[in-house]
PDB file of C-alpha atoms in Angstrom:
ATOM      1  CA  MET E   1    -162.323 -49.297  62.880  1.00  0.00           C
ATOM      2  CA  PHE E   2    -163.475 -50.087  59.195  1.00  0.00           C
ATOM      3  CA  LYS E   3    -163.600 -45.647  59.781  1.00  0.00           C
ATOM      4  CA  LEU E   4    -160.912 -45.067  60.893  1.00  0.00           C
ATOM      5  CA  VAL E   5    -158.814 -47.083  58.064  1.00  0.00           C
ATOM      6  CA  GLY E   6    -160.883 -45.227  55.755  1.00  0.00           C
ATOM      7  CA  ILE E   7    -159.511 -41.988  57.109  1.00  0.00           C
ATOM      8  CA  PHE E   8    -155.426 -43.480  56.961  1.00  0.00           C
ATOM      9  CA  PHE E   9    -155.651 -43.985  53.265  1.00  0.00           C
ATOM     10  CA  ILE E  10    -157.423 -40.744  52.678  1.00  0.00           C
ATOM     11  CA  GLY E  11    -155.078 -39.288  54.756  1.00  0.00           C
ATOM     12  CA  MET E  12    -152.449 -40.842  52.960  1.00  0.00           C
ATOM     13  CA  LEU E  13    -153.640 -40.617  49.091  1.00  0.00           C
ATOM     14  CA  ILE E  14    -154.136 -36.294  49.748  1.00  0.00           C
ATOM     15  CA  SER E  15    -150.625 -36.717  51.047  1.00  0.00           C
ATOM     16  CA  PHE E  16    -149.133 -38.445  48.717  1.00  0.00           C
ATOM     17  CA  LEU E  17    -150.925 -36.907  46.075  1.00  0.00           C
ATOM     18  CA  GLY E  18    -149.829 -33.438  47.587  1.00  0.00           C
ATOM     19  CA  THR E  19    -146.398 -34.429  47.491  1.00  0.00           C
ATOM     20  CA  LEU E  20    -145.491 -35.841  44.108  1.00  0.00           C
ATOM     21  CA  PRO E  21    -145.676 -32.271  41.953  1.00  0.00           C
ATOM     22  CA  LEU E  22    -141.748 -30.952  41.145  1.00  0.00           C
ATOM     23  CA  GLY E  23    -141.277 -28.780  44.195  1.00  0.00           C
ATOM     24  CA  SER E  24    -138.061 -27.860  46.674  1.00  0.00           C
ATOM     25  CA  LEU E  25    -138.459 -30.491  49.387  1.00  0.00           C
ATOM     26  CA  ASN E  26    -138.944 -33.838  46.723  1.00  0.00           C
ATOM     27  CA  VAL E  27    -136.218 -32.554  44.335  1.00  0.00           C
ATOM     28  CA  SER E  28    -133.677 -32.176  47.518  1.00  0.00           C
ATOM     29  CA  ALA E  29    -134.454 -35.892  48.442  1.00  0.00           C
ATOM     30  CA  MET E  30    -134.111 -36.790  44.896  1.00  0.00           C
ATOM     31  CA  GLN E  31    -130.665 -35.525  45.384  1.00  0.00           C
ATOM     32  CA  VAL E  32    -129.394 -36.472  48.736  1.00  0.00           C
ATOM     33  CA  ALA E  33    -130.076 -39.930  46.759  1.00  0.00           C
ATOM     34  CA  ILE E  34    -127.885 -38.556  44.103  1.00  0.00           C
ATOM     35  CA  THR E  35    -125.402 -37.493  45.381  1.00  0.00           C
ATOM     36  CA  GLU E  36    -124.946 -39.134  48.238  1.00  0.00           C
ATOM     37  CA  ASN E  37    -126.792 -42.630  48.961  1.00  0.00           C
ATOM     38  CA  VAL E  38    -130.632 -43.711  49.440  1.00  0.00           C
ATOM     39  CA  LYS E  39    -130.103 -43.677  53.266  1.00  0.00           C
ATOM     40  CA  LYS E  40    -129.313 -40.554  53.301  1.00  0.00           C
ATOM     41  CA  ALA E  41    -132.357 -39.727  51.242  1.00  0.00           C
ATOM     42  CA  ILE E  42    -134.864 -41.770  53.532  1.00  0.00           C
ATOM     43  CA  GLN E  43    -133.405 -39.673  56.632  1.00  0.00           C
ATOM     44  CA  PHE E  44    -133.880 -36.637  54.927  1.00  0.00           C
ATOM     45  CA  SER E  45    -137.547 -37.856  54.103  1.00  0.00           C
ATOM     46  CA  LEU E  46    -138.250 -38.614  57.933  1.00  0.00           C
ATOM     47  CA  GLY E  47    -137.016 -35.096  58.991  1.00  0.00           C
ATOM     48  CA  VAL E  48    -139.532 -33.993  56.474  1.00  0.00           C
ATOM     49  CA  ALA E  49    -142.097 -36.163  57.583  1.00  0.00           C
ATOM     50  CA  LEU E  50    -142.420 -34.964  60.428  1.00  0.00           C
ATOM     51  CA  VAL E  51    -142.341 -31.413  60.351  1.00  0.00           C
ATOM     52  CA  GLU E  52    -145.571 -32.549  58.312  1.00  0.00           C
ATOM     53  CA  ILE E  53    -146.779 -33.937  61.406  1.00  0.00           C
ATOM     54  CA  LEU E  54    -146.352 -31.920  63.409  1.00  0.00           C
ATOM     55  CA  TYR E  55    -148.279 -28.898  60.861  1.00  0.00           C
ATOM     56  CA  VAL E  56    -151.844 -31.086  61.151  1.00  0.00           C
ATOM     57  CA  ARG E  57    -151.644 -31.364  64.501  1.00  0.00           C
ATOM     58  CA  LEU E  58    -151.187 -27.248  64.736  1.00  0.00           C
ATOM     59  CA  SER E  59    -154.028 -27.416  62.153  1.00  0.00           C
ATOM     60  CA  LEU E  60    -155.903 -29.781  63.837  1.00  0.00           C
ATOM     61  CA  GLN E  61    -155.854 -29.071  67.050  1.00  0.00           C
ATOM     62  CA  GLY E  62    -154.116 -25.109  67.543  1.00  0.00           C
ATOM     63  CA  ILE E  63    -155.556 -22.724  65.122  1.00  0.00           C
ATOM     64  CA  ASP E  64    -155.684 -20.334  67.827  1.00  0.00           C
ATOM     65  CA  TRP E  65    -152.141 -20.457  67.734  1.00  0.00           C
ATOM     66  CA  VAL E  66    -152.186 -19.808  64.897  1.00  0.00           C
ATOM     67  CA  VAL E  67    -154.386 -16.587  64.182  1.00  0.00           C
ATOM     68  CA  ALA E  68    -151.183 -14.981  67.766  1.00  0.00           C
ATOM     69  CA  HIS E  69    -148.607 -15.519  65.673  1.00  0.00           C
ATOM     70  CA  GLN E  70    -149.222 -14.491  62.232  1.00  0.00           C
ATOM     71  CA  GLN E  71    -146.300 -12.727  61.767  1.00  0.00           C
ATOM     72  CA  LEU E  72    -143.719 -15.721  62.811  1.00  0.00           C
ATOM     73  CA  PHE E  73    -145.373 -17.174  59.276  1.00  0.00           C
ATOM     74  CA  TYR E  74    -144.831 -13.884  57.847  1.00  0.00           C
ATOM     75  CA  ILE E  75    -140.763 -13.504  58.701  1.00  0.00           C
ATOM     76  CA  LEU E  76    -140.834 -17.694  58.060  1.00  0.00           C
ATOM     77  CA  GLN E  77    -142.142 -17.376  54.564  1.00  0.00           C
ATOM     78  CA  TRP E  78    -139.369 -14.495  53.490  1.00  0.00           C
ATOM     79  CA  VAL E  79    -136.415 -16.612  54.565  1.00  0.00           C
ATOM     80  CA  THR E  80    -137.873 -19.348  52.835  1.00  0.00           C
ATOM     81  CA  VAL E  81    -137.893 -16.906  49.647  1.00  0.00           C
ATOM     82  CA  PHE E  82    -134.154 -16.584  50.357  1.00  0.00           C
ATOM     83  CA  LEU E  83    -133.461 -19.769  51.150  1.00  0.00           C
ATOM     84  CA  PHE E  84    -135.318 -20.919  48.026  1.00  0.00           C
ATOM     85  CA  LEU E  85    -133.345 -18.371  46.099  1.00  0.00           C
ATOM     86  CA  VAL E  86    -129.757 -19.011  47.715  1.00  0.00           C
ATOM     87  CA  LEU E  87    -129.959 -22.495  46.978  1.00  0.00           C
ATOM     88  CA  GLY E  88    -131.521 -22.424  43.267  1.00  0.00           C
ATOM     89  CA  VAL E  89    -128.128 -19.870  42.678  1.00  0.00           C
ATOM     90  CA  SER E  90    -125.562 -22.388  45.059  1.00  0.00           C
ATOM     91  CA  SER E  91    -126.966 -25.330  41.762  1.00  0.00           C
ATOM     92  CA  LEU E  92    -126.230 -23.208  39.093  1.00  0.00           C
ATOM     93  CA  TRP E  93    -122.720 -22.215  40.335  1.00  0.00           C
ATOM     94  CA  THR E  94    -121.768 -25.611  40.927  1.00  0.00           C
ATOM     95  CA  ALA E  95    -123.047 -26.518  37.623  1.00  0.00           C
ATOM     96  CA  ARG E  96    -121.351 -24.059  35.437  1.00  0.00           C
ATOM     97  CA  LYS E  97    -118.527 -25.383  36.925  1.00  0.00           C
ATOM     98  CA  HIS E  98    -118.592 -28.911  35.748  1.00  0.00           C
ATOM     99  CA  ASP E  99    -117.540 -30.064  39.242  1.00  0.00           C
ATOM    100  CA  ILE E 100    -118.238 -33.516  38.927  1.00  0.00           C
ATOM    101  CA  GLY E 101    -118.026 -34.190  41.891  1.00  0.00           C
ATOM    102  CA  GLY E 102    -118.800 -31.264  43.494  1.00  0.00           C
ATOM    103  CA  LYS E 103    -122.278 -30.549  45.338  1.00  0.00           C
ATOM    104  CA  ASN E 104    -124.391 -27.568  45.874  1.00  0.00           C
ATOM    105  CA  LEU E 105    -125.311 -25.900  49.294  1.00  0.00           C
ATOM    106  CA  LEU E 106    -127.920 -27.538  50.009  1.00  0.00           C
ATOM    107  CA  LEU E 107    -125.091 -30.864  50.188  1.00  0.00           C
ATOM    108  CA  ASN E 108    -122.230 -29.167  50.516  1.00  0.00           C
ATOM    109  CA  ASN E 109    -122.365 -29.754  54.578  1.00  0.00           C
ATOM    110  CA  ARG E 110    -122.038 -32.064  57.652  1.00  0.00           C
ATOM    111  CA  MET E 111    -125.589 -31.858  59.203  1.00  0.00           C
ATOM    112  CA  SER E 112    -128.111 -35.127  59.915  1.00  0.00           C
ATOM    113  CA  ARG E 113    -129.747 -35.172  56.440  1.00  0.00           C
ATOM    114  CA  PHE E 114    -132.904 -35.990  58.979  1.00  0.00           C
ATOM    115  CA  TRP E 115    -132.118 -32.103  60.794  1.00  0.00           C
ATOM    116  CA  LEU E 116    -131.797 -30.690  56.948  1.00  0.00           C
ATOM    117  CA  GLY E 117    -135.104 -32.919  56.116  1.00  0.00           C
ATOM    118  CA  PHE E 118    -136.767 -30.973  58.969  1.00  0.00           C
ATOM    119  CA  THR E 119    -135.364 -27.097  58.523  1.00  0.00           C
ATOM    120  CA  MET E 120    -136.049 -27.243  55.218  1.00  0.00           C
ATOM    121  CA  SER E 121    -139.384 -28.554  55.517  1.00  0.00           C
ATOM    122  CA  ALA E 122    -140.181 -26.063  58.969  1.00  0.00           C
ATOM    123  CA  VAL E 123    -139.784 -22.348  57.003  1.00  0.00           C
ATOM    124  CA  ASN E 124    -142.244 -24.227  54.461  1.00  0.00           C
ATOM    125  CA  PRO E 125    -145.376 -22.677  56.452  1.00  0.00           C
ATOM    126  CA  VAL E 126    -147.292 -22.667  53.513  1.00  0.00           C
ATOM    127  CA  GLN E 127    -148.688 -26.389  54.518  1.00  0.00           C
ATOM    128  CA  ILE E 128    -151.176 -25.520  57.277  1.00  0.00           C
ATOM    129  CA  PRO E 129    -153.261 -23.699  55.593  1.00  0.00           C
ATOM    130  CA  PHE E 130    -152.662 -26.427  53.082  1.00  0.00           C
ATOM    131  CA  TRP E 131    -153.907 -29.018  55.810  1.00  0.00           C
ATOM    132  CA  PHE E 132    -156.565 -26.972  57.470  1.00  0.00           C
ATOM    133  CA  ILE E 133    -158.103 -26.296  54.165  1.00  0.00           C
ATOM    134  CA  TRP E 134    -158.427 -30.389  53.631  1.00  0.00           C
ATOM    135  CA  SER E 135    -159.367 -31.247  57.253  1.00  0.00           C
ATOM    136  CA  THR E 136    -162.194 -28.753  57.129  1.00  0.00           C
ATOM    137  CA  TYR E 137    -163.679 -30.123  54.629  1.00  0.00           C
ATOM    138  CA  LEU E 138    -162.927 -33.909  55.949  1.00  0.00           C
ATOM    139  CA  LEU E 139    -165.076 -32.072  59.177  1.00  0.00           C
ATOM    140  CA  SER E 140    -167.887 -30.343  57.494  1.00  0.00           C
ATOM    141  CA  ASN E 141    -168.611 -33.150  55.358  1.00  0.00           C
ATOM    142  CA  HIS E 142    -168.036 -35.924  58.653  1.00  0.00           C
ATOM    143  CA  VAL E 143    -164.977 -37.638  57.293  1.00  0.00           C
ATOM    144  CA  LEU E 144    -162.946 -36.572  59.533  1.00  0.00           C
ATOM    145  CA  GLN E 145    -164.811 -37.152  62.949  1.00  0.00           C
ATOM    146  CA  PRO E 146    -163.104 -34.469  66.344  1.00  0.00           C
ATOM    147  CA  THR E 147    -161.534 -37.285  68.245  1.00  0.00           C
ATOM    148  CA  PRO E 148    -158.486 -38.018  69.021  1.00  0.00           C
ATOM    149  CA  ALA E 149    -158.413 -42.008  67.319  1.00  0.00           C
ATOM    150  CA  TYR E 150    -159.280 -39.917  64.018  1.00  0.00           C
ATOM    151  CA  PHE E 151    -156.519 -37.189  64.653  1.00  0.00           C
ATOM    152  CA  ASN E 152    -154.005 -40.010  65.396  1.00  0.00           C
ATOM    153  CA  THR E 153    -155.338 -42.652  62.067  1.00  0.00           C
ATOM    154  CA  TYR E 154    -156.023 -39.230  60.144  1.00  0.00           C
ATOM    155  CA  THR E 155    -151.627 -38.048  61.101  1.00  0.00           C
ATOM    156  CA  VAL E 156    -149.430 -40.566  59.988  1.00  0.00           C
ATOM    157  CA  GLY E 157    -152.108 -42.138  56.992  1.00  0.00           C
ATOM    158  CA  ILE E 158    -150.689 -38.005  56.490  1.00  0.00           C
ATOM    159  CA  GLY E 159    -147.068 -38.879  56.869  1.00  0.00           C
ATOM    160  CA  ALA E 160    -146.943 -42.424  55.046  1.00  0.00           C
ATOM    161  CA  GLY E 161    -148.199 -40.338  51.622  1.00  0.00           C
ATOM    162  CA  THR E 162    -145.353 -37.826  52.219  1.00  0.00           C
ATOM    163  CA  LEU E 163    -143.100 -40.621  53.069  1.00  0.00           C
ATOM    164  CA  ILE E 164    -144.442 -42.743  49.742  1.00  0.00           C
ATOM    165  CA  GLY E 165    -144.073 -39.448  47.744  1.00  0.00           C
ATOM    166  CA  LEU E 166    -141.175 -39.027  48.371  1.00  0.00           C
ATOM    167  CA  GLY E 167    -139.487 -42.429  48.007  1.00  0.00           C
ATOM    168  CA  VAL E 168    -141.525 -42.180  44.375  1.00  0.00           C
ATOM    169  CA  PHE E 169    -138.699 -39.779  43.219  1.00  0.00           C
ATOM    170  CA  VAL E 170    -135.624 -41.142  45.523  1.00  0.00           C
ATOM    171  CA  PHE E 171    -135.429 -44.635  44.268  1.00  0.00           C
ATOM    172  CA  ALA E 172    -137.354 -43.882  40.983  1.00  0.00           C
ATOM    173  CA  GLY E 173    -136.445 -40.950  40.815  1.00  0.00           C
ATOM    174  CA  LYS E 174    -132.931 -42.781  40.578  1.00  0.00           C
ATOM    175  CA  TRP E 175    -133.682 -44.641  38.885  1.00  0.00           C
ATOM    176  CA  LEU E 176    -134.165 -43.175  35.995  1.00  0.00           C
ATOM    177  CA  LEU E 177    -132.099 -40.342  36.107  1.00  0.00           C
ATOM    178  CA  ASN E 178    -128.818 -43.264  36.274  1.00  0.00           C
ATOM    179  CA  LYS E 179    -130.989 -45.357  32.917  1.00  0.00           C
ATOM    180  CA  LEU E 180    -131.214 -41.660  30.923  1.00  0.00           C
ATOM    181  CA  LYS E 181    -127.109 -41.650  32.553  1.00  0.00           C
ATOM    182  CA  THR E 182    -128.061 -37.823  33.527  1.00  0.00           C
ATOM    183  CA  SER E 183    -124.818 -36.264  34.191  1.00  0.00           C
ATOM    184  CA  ASN E 184    -124.299 -34.393  37.400  1.00  0.00           C
ATOM    185  CA  ARG E 185    -123.718 -31.104  36.324  1.00  0.00           C
ATOM    186  CA  ALA E 186    -127.482 -32.033  34.780  1.00  0.00           C
ATOM    187  CA  ILE E 187    -129.065 -32.799  37.680  1.00  0.00           C
ATOM    188  CA  HIS E 188    -127.596 -29.868  39.385  1.00  0.00           C
ATOM    189  CA  ILE E 189    -129.080 -27.671  36.811  1.00  0.00           C
ATOM    190  CA  ILE E 190    -132.315 -29.629  37.635  1.00  0.00           C
ATOM    191  CA  VAL E 191    -131.596 -28.315  40.963  1.00  0.00           C
ATOM    192  CA  GLY E 192    -131.393 -24.472  40.493  1.00  0.00           C
ATOM    193  CA  ILE E 193    -133.767 -24.549  37.891  1.00  0.00           C
ATOM    194  CA  VAL E 194    -136.737 -26.097  40.756  1.00  0.00           C
ATOM    195  CA  PHE E 195    -135.550 -23.669  43.527  1.00  0.00           C
ATOM    196  CA  LEU E 196    -135.224 -20.840  41.968  1.00  0.00           C
ATOM    197  CA  VAL E 197    -139.000 -21.720  40.502  1.00  0.00           C
ATOM    198  CA  SER E 198    -140.327 -22.285  43.625  1.00  0.00           C
ATOM    199  CA  ALA E 199    -138.618 -19.122  45.388  1.00  0.00           C
ATOM    200  CA  ALA E 200    -140.626 -16.564  42.465  1.00  0.00           C
ATOM    201  CA  ILE E 201    -143.829 -18.679  43.214  1.00  0.00           C
ATOM    202  CA  GLN E 202    -143.531 -18.003  47.504  1.00  0.00           C
ATOM    203  CA  PHE E 203    -142.123 -14.427  46.317  1.00  0.00           C
ATOM    204  CA  TYR E 204    -145.849 -14.118  44.801  1.00  0.00           C
ATOM    205  CA  ARG E 205    -146.816 -15.836  47.586  1.00  0.00           C
ATOM    206  CA  VAL E 206    -145.283 -13.251  50.677  1.00  0.00           C
ATOM    207  CA  LEU E 207    -146.772 -10.413  48.391  1.00  0.00           C
ATOM    208  CA  TYR E 208    -149.964 -11.091  46.986  1.00  0.00           C
ATOM    209  CA  LYS E 209    -151.542 -13.789  48.912  1.00  0.00           C
ATOM    210  CA  PRO E 210    -149.859 -14.269  52.395  1.00  0.00           C
ATOM    211  CA  PHE E 211    -150.951 -16.054  54.986  1.00  0.00           C
ATOM    212  CA  SER E 212    -153.742 -14.585  56.944  1.00  0.00           C
ATOM    213  CA  LEU E 213    -156.225 -16.083  59.439  1.00  0.00           C
ATOM    214  CA  ASP E 214    -158.660 -14.457  61.011  1.00  0.00           C
ATOM    215  CA  LYS E 215    -159.947 -15.674  64.528  1.00  0.00           C
ATOM    216  CA  GLY E 216    -163.236 -17.293  65.077  1.00  0.00           C
ATOM    217  CA  LYS E 217    -163.624 -17.339  61.035  1.00  0.00           C
ATOM    218  CA  GLN E 218    -163.361 -21.230  59.503  1.00  0.00           C
ATOM    219  CA  PRO E 219    -163.247 -21.402  55.576  1.00  0.00           C
ATOM    220  CA  THR E 220    -166.431 -22.318  54.253  1.00  0.00           C
ATOM    221  CA  VAL E 221    -167.210 -25.708  52.561  1.00  0.00           C
ATOM    222  CA  ALA E 222    -167.657 -23.416  49.229  1.00  0.00           C
ATOM    223  CA  VAL E 223    -164.025 -21.524  49.936  1.00  0.00           C
ATOM    224  CA  ILE E 224    -163.190 -25.361  49.789  1.00  0.00           C
ATOM    225  CA  ASP E 225    -164.527 -26.418  47.121  1.00  0.00           C
ATOM    226  CA  ALA E 226    -163.243 -23.797  45.279  1.00  0.00           C
ATOM    227  CA  THR E 227    -159.254 -25.186  46.430  1.00  0.00           C
ATOM    228  CA  LEU E 228    -160.873 -28.942  44.384  1.00  0.00           C
ATOM    229  CA  PRO E 229    -159.577 -30.798  43.123  1.00  0.00           C
ATOM    230  CA  ILE E 230    -156.101 -32.446  45.063  1.00  0.00           C
ATOM    231  CA  THR E 231    -153.505 -31.317  42.045  1.00  0.00           C
ATOM    232  CA  SER E 232    -154.764 -26.647  42.563  1.00  0.00           C
ATOM    233  CA  GLY E 233    -154.236 -27.555  46.480  1.00  0.00           C
ATOM    234  CA  ALA E 234    -150.603 -29.622  46.065  1.00  0.00           C
ATOM    235  CA  VAL E 235    -149.472 -26.931  44.172  1.00  0.00           C
ATOM    236  CA  LEU E 236    -149.088 -24.794  48.352  1.00  0.00           C
ATOM    237  CA  ARG E 237    -146.472 -27.404  49.594  1.00  0.00           C
ATOM    238  CA  ALA E 238    -144.234 -26.995  47.004  1.00  0.00           C
TER     239      ALA E 238
END
C-alpha cells in the first residue's frame, strides 16, 4: 500500500515539475483563465491531462504500436510546428491591432475548451518519449513495478501532477498578471512569443532529433541517466 502511495507521488512530482517550464499548453491555460474565465481554463487543463494519461498508458503498454506507427508521429510533429507558428503570429497580430477585447486564433472560436486542450496536447507527441524514458528508468530501478495496480496508480499520479502544474498557471498566473495590471496587449505578445519559440524548438526537433525508436531496443539506464535531472526532460513537453 505504501509503495503504491509512493509511486503515485513520484508520478505526480515528475509531471508537476515537467509542467512548470513555460510552454504552449500552460501559457494557453493561463490565457484562457485571463481572457475568459477560470472554469473554462480548468476544462482546458482537464483535456490536456486526459491526453497525458493516454500517452502514458501508450508508453507503458503499447510501445510496439508506437514503433509501428512512427510515421504518424513524424507527421504530427510537423502539424505541431505549423499550429504553433500560426498561433504565435495570430497572437502578435492581435496585439498589433491594439484590440482591447480581441482574441487570438486560439480562443476566437466556439470550440469546447476541454476539446481545445485535448487537441493541442494530442498533436504534441513528444510526451511519449518523455514518459517512456522516465517509466523505463523507474522500472529498471524497481521503483515502478510492471503490474496493473502500479501502472494505474502511477498514471493517476501523473494526471494529478499535470492538473496541479497547470493550476499554478491558471490561478497564480492570473493573479500575478492582474496584480501587475498587465495589459491585454502585453499578454498577447507574451503568448505569441511563447508559441513562436515553441515552433522553433519543435522545428529543430523534427530536423535534428526526430522521434525514433528501434523495435526490440529499449533505452538503457545509462542513456536514461543522461536525460536527468527533471528539468532537462521537461523541455520535451514544452
